[in-house]
Short mmCIF file of N, CA and C in Angstrom, two decimals:
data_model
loop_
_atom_site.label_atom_id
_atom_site.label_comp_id
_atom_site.label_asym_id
_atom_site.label_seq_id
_atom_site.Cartn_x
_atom_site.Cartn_y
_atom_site.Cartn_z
N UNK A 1 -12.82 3.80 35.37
CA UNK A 1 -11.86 3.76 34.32
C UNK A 1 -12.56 3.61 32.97
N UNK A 2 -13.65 2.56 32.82
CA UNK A 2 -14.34 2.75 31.23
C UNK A 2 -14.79 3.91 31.24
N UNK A 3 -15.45 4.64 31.72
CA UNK A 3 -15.90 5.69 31.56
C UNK A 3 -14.87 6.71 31.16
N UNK A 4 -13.95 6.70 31.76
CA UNK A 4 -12.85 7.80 31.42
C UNK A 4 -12.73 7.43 29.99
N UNK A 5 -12.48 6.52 29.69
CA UNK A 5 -11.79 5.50 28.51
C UNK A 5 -13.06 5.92 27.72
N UNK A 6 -13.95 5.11 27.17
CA UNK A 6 -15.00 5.69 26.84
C UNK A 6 -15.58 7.03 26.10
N UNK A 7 -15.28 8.20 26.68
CA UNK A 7 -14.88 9.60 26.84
C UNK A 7 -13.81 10.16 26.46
N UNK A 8 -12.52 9.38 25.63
CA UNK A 8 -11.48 9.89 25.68
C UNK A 8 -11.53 10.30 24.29
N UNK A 9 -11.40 10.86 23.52
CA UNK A 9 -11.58 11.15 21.85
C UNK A 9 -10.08 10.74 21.37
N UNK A 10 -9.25 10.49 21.98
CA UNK A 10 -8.16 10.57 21.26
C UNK A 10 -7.92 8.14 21.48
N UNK A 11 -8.61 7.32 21.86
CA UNK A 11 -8.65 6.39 21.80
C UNK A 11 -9.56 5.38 21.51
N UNK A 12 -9.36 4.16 20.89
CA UNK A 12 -10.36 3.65 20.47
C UNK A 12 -10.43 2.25 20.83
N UNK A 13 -10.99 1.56 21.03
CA UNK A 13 -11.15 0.19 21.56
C UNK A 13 -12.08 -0.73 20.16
N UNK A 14 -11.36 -1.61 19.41
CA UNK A 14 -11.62 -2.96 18.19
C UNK A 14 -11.58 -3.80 19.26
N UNK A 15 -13.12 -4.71 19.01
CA UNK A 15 -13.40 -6.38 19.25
C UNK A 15 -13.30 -7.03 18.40
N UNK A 16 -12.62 -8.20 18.76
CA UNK A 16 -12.64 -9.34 17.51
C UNK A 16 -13.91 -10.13 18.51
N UNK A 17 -14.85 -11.02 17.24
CA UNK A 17 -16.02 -11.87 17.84
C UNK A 17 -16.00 -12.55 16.89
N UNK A 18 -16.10 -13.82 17.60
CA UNK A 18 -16.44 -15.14 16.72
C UNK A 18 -18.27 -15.81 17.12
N UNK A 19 -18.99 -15.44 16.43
CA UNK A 19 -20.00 -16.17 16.59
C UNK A 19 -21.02 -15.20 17.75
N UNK A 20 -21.42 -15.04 18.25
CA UNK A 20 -21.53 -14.38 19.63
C UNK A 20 -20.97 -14.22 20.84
N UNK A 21 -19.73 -14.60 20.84
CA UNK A 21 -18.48 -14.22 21.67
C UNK A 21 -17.71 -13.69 21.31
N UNK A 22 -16.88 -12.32 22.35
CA UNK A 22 -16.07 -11.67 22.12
C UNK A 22 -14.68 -12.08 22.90
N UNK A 23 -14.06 -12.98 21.71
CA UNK A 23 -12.88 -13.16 21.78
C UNK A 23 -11.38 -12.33 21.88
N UNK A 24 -11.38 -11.01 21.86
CA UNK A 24 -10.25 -10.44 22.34
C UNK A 24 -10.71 -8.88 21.28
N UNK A 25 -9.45 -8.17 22.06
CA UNK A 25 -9.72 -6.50 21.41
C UNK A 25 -8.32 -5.99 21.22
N UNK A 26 -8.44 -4.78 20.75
CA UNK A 26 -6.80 -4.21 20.75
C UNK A 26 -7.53 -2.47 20.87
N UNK A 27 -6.65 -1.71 21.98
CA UNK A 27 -6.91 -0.16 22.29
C UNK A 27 -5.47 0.36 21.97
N UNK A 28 -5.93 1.09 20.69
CA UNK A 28 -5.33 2.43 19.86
C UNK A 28 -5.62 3.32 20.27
N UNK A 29 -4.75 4.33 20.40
CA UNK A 29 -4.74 5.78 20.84
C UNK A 29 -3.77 6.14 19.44
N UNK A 30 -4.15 8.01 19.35
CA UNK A 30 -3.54 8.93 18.65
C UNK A 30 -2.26 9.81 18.98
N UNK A 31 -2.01 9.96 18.38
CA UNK A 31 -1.18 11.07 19.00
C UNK A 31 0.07 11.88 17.62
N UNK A 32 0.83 12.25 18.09
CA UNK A 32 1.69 13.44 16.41
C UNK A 32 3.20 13.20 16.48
N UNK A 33 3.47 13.13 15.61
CA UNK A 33 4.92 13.15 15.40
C UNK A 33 5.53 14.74 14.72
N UNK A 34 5.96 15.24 16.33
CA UNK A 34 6.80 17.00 15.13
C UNK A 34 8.15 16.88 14.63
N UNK A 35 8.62 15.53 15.02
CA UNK A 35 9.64 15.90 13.91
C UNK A 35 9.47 15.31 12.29
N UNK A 36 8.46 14.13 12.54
CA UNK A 36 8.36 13.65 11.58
C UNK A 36 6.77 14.44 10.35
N UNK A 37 5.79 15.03 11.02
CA UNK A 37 4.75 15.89 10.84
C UNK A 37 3.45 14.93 10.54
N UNK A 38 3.24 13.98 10.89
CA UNK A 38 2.44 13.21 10.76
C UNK A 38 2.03 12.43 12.19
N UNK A 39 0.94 11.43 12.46
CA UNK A 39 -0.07 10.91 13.12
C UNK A 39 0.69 10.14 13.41
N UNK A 40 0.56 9.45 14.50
CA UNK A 40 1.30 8.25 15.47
C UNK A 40 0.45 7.54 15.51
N UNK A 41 0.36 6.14 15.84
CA UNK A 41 -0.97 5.40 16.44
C UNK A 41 -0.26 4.48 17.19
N UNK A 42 -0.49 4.17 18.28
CA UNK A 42 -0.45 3.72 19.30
C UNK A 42 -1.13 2.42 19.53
N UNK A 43 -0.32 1.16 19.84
CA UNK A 43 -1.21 -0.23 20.36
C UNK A 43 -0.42 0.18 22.10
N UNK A 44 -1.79 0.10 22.40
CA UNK A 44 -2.07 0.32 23.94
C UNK A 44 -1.97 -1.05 24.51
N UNK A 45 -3.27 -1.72 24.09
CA UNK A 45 -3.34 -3.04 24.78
C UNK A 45 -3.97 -3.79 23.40
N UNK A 46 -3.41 -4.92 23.77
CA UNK A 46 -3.92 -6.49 22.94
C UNK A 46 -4.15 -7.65 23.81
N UNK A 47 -5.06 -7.94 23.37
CA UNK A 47 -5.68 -9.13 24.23
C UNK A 47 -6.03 -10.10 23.63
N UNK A 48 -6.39 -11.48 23.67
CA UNK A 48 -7.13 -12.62 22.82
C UNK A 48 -7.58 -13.56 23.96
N UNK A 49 -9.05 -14.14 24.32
CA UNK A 49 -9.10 -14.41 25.31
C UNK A 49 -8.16 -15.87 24.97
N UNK A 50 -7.81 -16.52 26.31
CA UNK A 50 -7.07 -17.78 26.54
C UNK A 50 -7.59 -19.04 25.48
N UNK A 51 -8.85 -19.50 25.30
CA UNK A 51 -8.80 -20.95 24.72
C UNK A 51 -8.77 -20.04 23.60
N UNK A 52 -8.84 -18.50 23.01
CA UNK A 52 -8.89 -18.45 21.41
C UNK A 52 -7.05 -18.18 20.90
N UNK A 53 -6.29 -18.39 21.54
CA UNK A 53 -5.13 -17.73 21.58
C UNK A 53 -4.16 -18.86 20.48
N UNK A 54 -3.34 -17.85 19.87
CA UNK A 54 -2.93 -18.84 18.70
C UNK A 54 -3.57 -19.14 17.69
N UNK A 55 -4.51 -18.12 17.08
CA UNK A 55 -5.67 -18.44 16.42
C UNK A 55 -5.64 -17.50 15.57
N UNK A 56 -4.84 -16.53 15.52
CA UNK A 56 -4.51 -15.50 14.21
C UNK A 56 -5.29 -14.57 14.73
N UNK A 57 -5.93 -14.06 16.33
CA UNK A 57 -7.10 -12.93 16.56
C UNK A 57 -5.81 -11.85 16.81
N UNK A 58 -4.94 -11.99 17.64
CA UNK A 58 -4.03 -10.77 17.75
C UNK A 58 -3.59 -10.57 16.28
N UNK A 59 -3.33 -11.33 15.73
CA UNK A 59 -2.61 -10.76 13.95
C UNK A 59 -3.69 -10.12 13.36
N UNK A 60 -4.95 -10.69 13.44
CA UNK A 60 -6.12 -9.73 12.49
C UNK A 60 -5.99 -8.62 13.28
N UNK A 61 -6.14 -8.29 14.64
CA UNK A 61 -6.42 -7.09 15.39
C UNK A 61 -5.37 -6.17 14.91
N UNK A 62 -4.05 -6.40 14.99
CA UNK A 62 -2.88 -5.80 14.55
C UNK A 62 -2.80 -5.41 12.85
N UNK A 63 -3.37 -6.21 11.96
CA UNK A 63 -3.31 -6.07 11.08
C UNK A 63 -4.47 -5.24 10.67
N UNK A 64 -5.78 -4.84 11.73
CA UNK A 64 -6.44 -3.82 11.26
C UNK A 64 -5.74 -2.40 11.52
N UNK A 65 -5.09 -2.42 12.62
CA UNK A 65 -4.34 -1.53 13.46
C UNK A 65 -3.19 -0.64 12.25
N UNK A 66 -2.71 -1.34 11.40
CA UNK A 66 -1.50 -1.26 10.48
C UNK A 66 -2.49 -0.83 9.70
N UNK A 67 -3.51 -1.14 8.95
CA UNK A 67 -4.32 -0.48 8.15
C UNK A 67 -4.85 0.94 8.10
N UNK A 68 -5.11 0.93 9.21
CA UNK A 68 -5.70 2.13 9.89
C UNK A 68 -4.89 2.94 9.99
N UNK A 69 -3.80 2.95 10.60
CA UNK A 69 -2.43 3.64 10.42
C UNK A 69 -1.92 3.96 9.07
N UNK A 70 -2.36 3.31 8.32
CA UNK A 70 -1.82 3.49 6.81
C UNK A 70 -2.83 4.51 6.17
N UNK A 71 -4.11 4.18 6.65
CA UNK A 71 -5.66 4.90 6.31
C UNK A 71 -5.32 6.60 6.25
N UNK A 72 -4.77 6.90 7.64
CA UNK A 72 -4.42 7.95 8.03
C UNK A 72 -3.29 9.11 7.95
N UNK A 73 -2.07 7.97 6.75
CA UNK A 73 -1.01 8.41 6.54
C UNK A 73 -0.39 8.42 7.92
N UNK A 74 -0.41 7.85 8.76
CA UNK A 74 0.65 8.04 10.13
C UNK A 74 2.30 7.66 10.00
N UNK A 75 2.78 8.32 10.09
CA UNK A 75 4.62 8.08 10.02
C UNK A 75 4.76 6.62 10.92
N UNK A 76 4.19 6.37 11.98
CA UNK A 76 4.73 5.31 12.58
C UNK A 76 3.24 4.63 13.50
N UNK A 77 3.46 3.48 13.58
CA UNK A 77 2.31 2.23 14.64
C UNK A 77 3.73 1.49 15.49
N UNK A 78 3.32 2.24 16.63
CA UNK A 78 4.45 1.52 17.55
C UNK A 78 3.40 0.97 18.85
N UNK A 79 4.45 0.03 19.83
CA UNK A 79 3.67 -0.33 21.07
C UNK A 79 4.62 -0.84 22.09
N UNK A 80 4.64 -1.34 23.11
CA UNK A 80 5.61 -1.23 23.59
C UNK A 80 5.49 -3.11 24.30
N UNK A 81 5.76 -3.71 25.01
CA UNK A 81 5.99 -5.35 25.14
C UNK A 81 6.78 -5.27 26.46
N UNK A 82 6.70 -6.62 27.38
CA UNK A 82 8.16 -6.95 27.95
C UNK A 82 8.73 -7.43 27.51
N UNK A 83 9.86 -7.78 28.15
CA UNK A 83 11.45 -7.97 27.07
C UNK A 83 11.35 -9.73 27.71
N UNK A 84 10.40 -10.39 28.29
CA UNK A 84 9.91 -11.85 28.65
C UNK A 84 8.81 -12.25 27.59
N UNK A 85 8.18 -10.96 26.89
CA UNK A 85 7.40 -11.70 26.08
C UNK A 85 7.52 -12.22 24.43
N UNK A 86 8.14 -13.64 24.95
CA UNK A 86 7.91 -14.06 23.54
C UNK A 86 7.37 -14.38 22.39
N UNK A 87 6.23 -14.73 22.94
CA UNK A 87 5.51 -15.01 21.79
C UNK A 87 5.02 -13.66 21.13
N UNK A 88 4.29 -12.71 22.09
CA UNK A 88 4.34 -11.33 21.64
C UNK A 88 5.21 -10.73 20.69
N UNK A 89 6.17 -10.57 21.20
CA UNK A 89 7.67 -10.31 20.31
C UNK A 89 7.82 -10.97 18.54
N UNK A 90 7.96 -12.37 18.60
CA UNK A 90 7.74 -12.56 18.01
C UNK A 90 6.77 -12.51 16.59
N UNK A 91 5.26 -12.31 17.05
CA UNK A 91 4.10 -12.00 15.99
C UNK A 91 4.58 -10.44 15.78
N UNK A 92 5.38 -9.72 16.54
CA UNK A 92 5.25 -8.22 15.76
C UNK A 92 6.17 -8.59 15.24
N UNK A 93 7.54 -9.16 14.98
CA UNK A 93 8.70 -9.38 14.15
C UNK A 93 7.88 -10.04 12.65
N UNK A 94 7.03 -10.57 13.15
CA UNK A 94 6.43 -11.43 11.73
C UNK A 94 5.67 -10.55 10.98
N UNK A 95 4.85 -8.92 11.67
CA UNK A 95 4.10 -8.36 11.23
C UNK A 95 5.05 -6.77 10.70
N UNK A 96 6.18 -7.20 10.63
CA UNK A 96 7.36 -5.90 10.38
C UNK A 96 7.34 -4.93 11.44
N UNK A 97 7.36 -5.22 12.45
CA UNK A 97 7.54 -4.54 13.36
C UNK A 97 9.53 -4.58 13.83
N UNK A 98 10.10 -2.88 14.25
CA UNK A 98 11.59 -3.29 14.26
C UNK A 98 11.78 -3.05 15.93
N UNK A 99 12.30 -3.50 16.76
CA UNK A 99 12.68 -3.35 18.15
C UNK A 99 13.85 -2.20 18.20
N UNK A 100 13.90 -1.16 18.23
CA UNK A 100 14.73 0.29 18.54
C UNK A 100 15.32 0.06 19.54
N UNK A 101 17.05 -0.24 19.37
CA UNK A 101 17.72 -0.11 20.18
C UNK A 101 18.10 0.83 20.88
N UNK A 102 18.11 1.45 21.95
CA UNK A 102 19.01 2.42 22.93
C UNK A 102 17.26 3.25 22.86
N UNK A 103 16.39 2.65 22.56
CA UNK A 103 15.07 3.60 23.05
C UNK A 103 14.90 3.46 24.21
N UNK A 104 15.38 3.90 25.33
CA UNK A 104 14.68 3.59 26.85
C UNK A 104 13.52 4.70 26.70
N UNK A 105 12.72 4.04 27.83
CA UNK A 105 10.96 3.94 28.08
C UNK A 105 11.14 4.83 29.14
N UNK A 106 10.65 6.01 29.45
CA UNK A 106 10.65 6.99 30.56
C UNK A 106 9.52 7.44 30.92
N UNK A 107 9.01 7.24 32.26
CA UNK A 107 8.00 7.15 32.68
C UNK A 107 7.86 8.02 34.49
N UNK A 108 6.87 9.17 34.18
CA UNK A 108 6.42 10.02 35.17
C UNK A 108 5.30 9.31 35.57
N UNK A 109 4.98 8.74 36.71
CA UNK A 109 3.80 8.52 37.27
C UNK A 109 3.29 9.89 38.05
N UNK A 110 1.98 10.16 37.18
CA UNK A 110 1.19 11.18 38.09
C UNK A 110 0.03 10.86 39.09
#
């Protein structure tokens, strides 16, 4: 799987590190918007390891994420959550993130 990952041109993997430890990452992917004609960016995964959590590493990660997205002119930085995760939920409500009602999630496993 890293290797695939790794290899993929259209995704990118940010570490946050404190000191000589790597305390958590966030994987962006690309992708297009045709109705809107602009760049998508994608939060794939966010992570912060456990004792660093609550520590503002997912908000910096996210907030490079929003930058970068902005860098690029992208119409939208979306990601997707469970509907149990609160605290999650929450930091994107704080980071202007809006929850799209009647968006159901449709999913082909290949």
């Amino acid at each position: 799987m890293l290797y695939r990952f790794t290899n993929d041109s259209s995704s990118y993997c940010y570490l946050a590190k404190k000191d000589h430890e790597y305390i958590g990452f966030i994987i962006l992917s690309w992708s297009f918007s045709i109705s809107k004609g602009f760049p998508v960016l994608r939060i794939e995964a966010l992570y912060s390891s456990a004792k660093h959590r609550n520590k503002g590493i997912g908000r910096k990660l996210i907030e490079h994420a929003i930058n970068l997205a902005k860098s690029k002119k992208a119409t939208r930085l979306q990601l997707e959550t469970h509907d149990d995760n609160a605290p999650a939920r929450s930091l994107y409500k704080q980071l202007g993130f809006k929850l799209i009602q009647g968006k159901g999630v449709y999913m082909s496993f290949l």
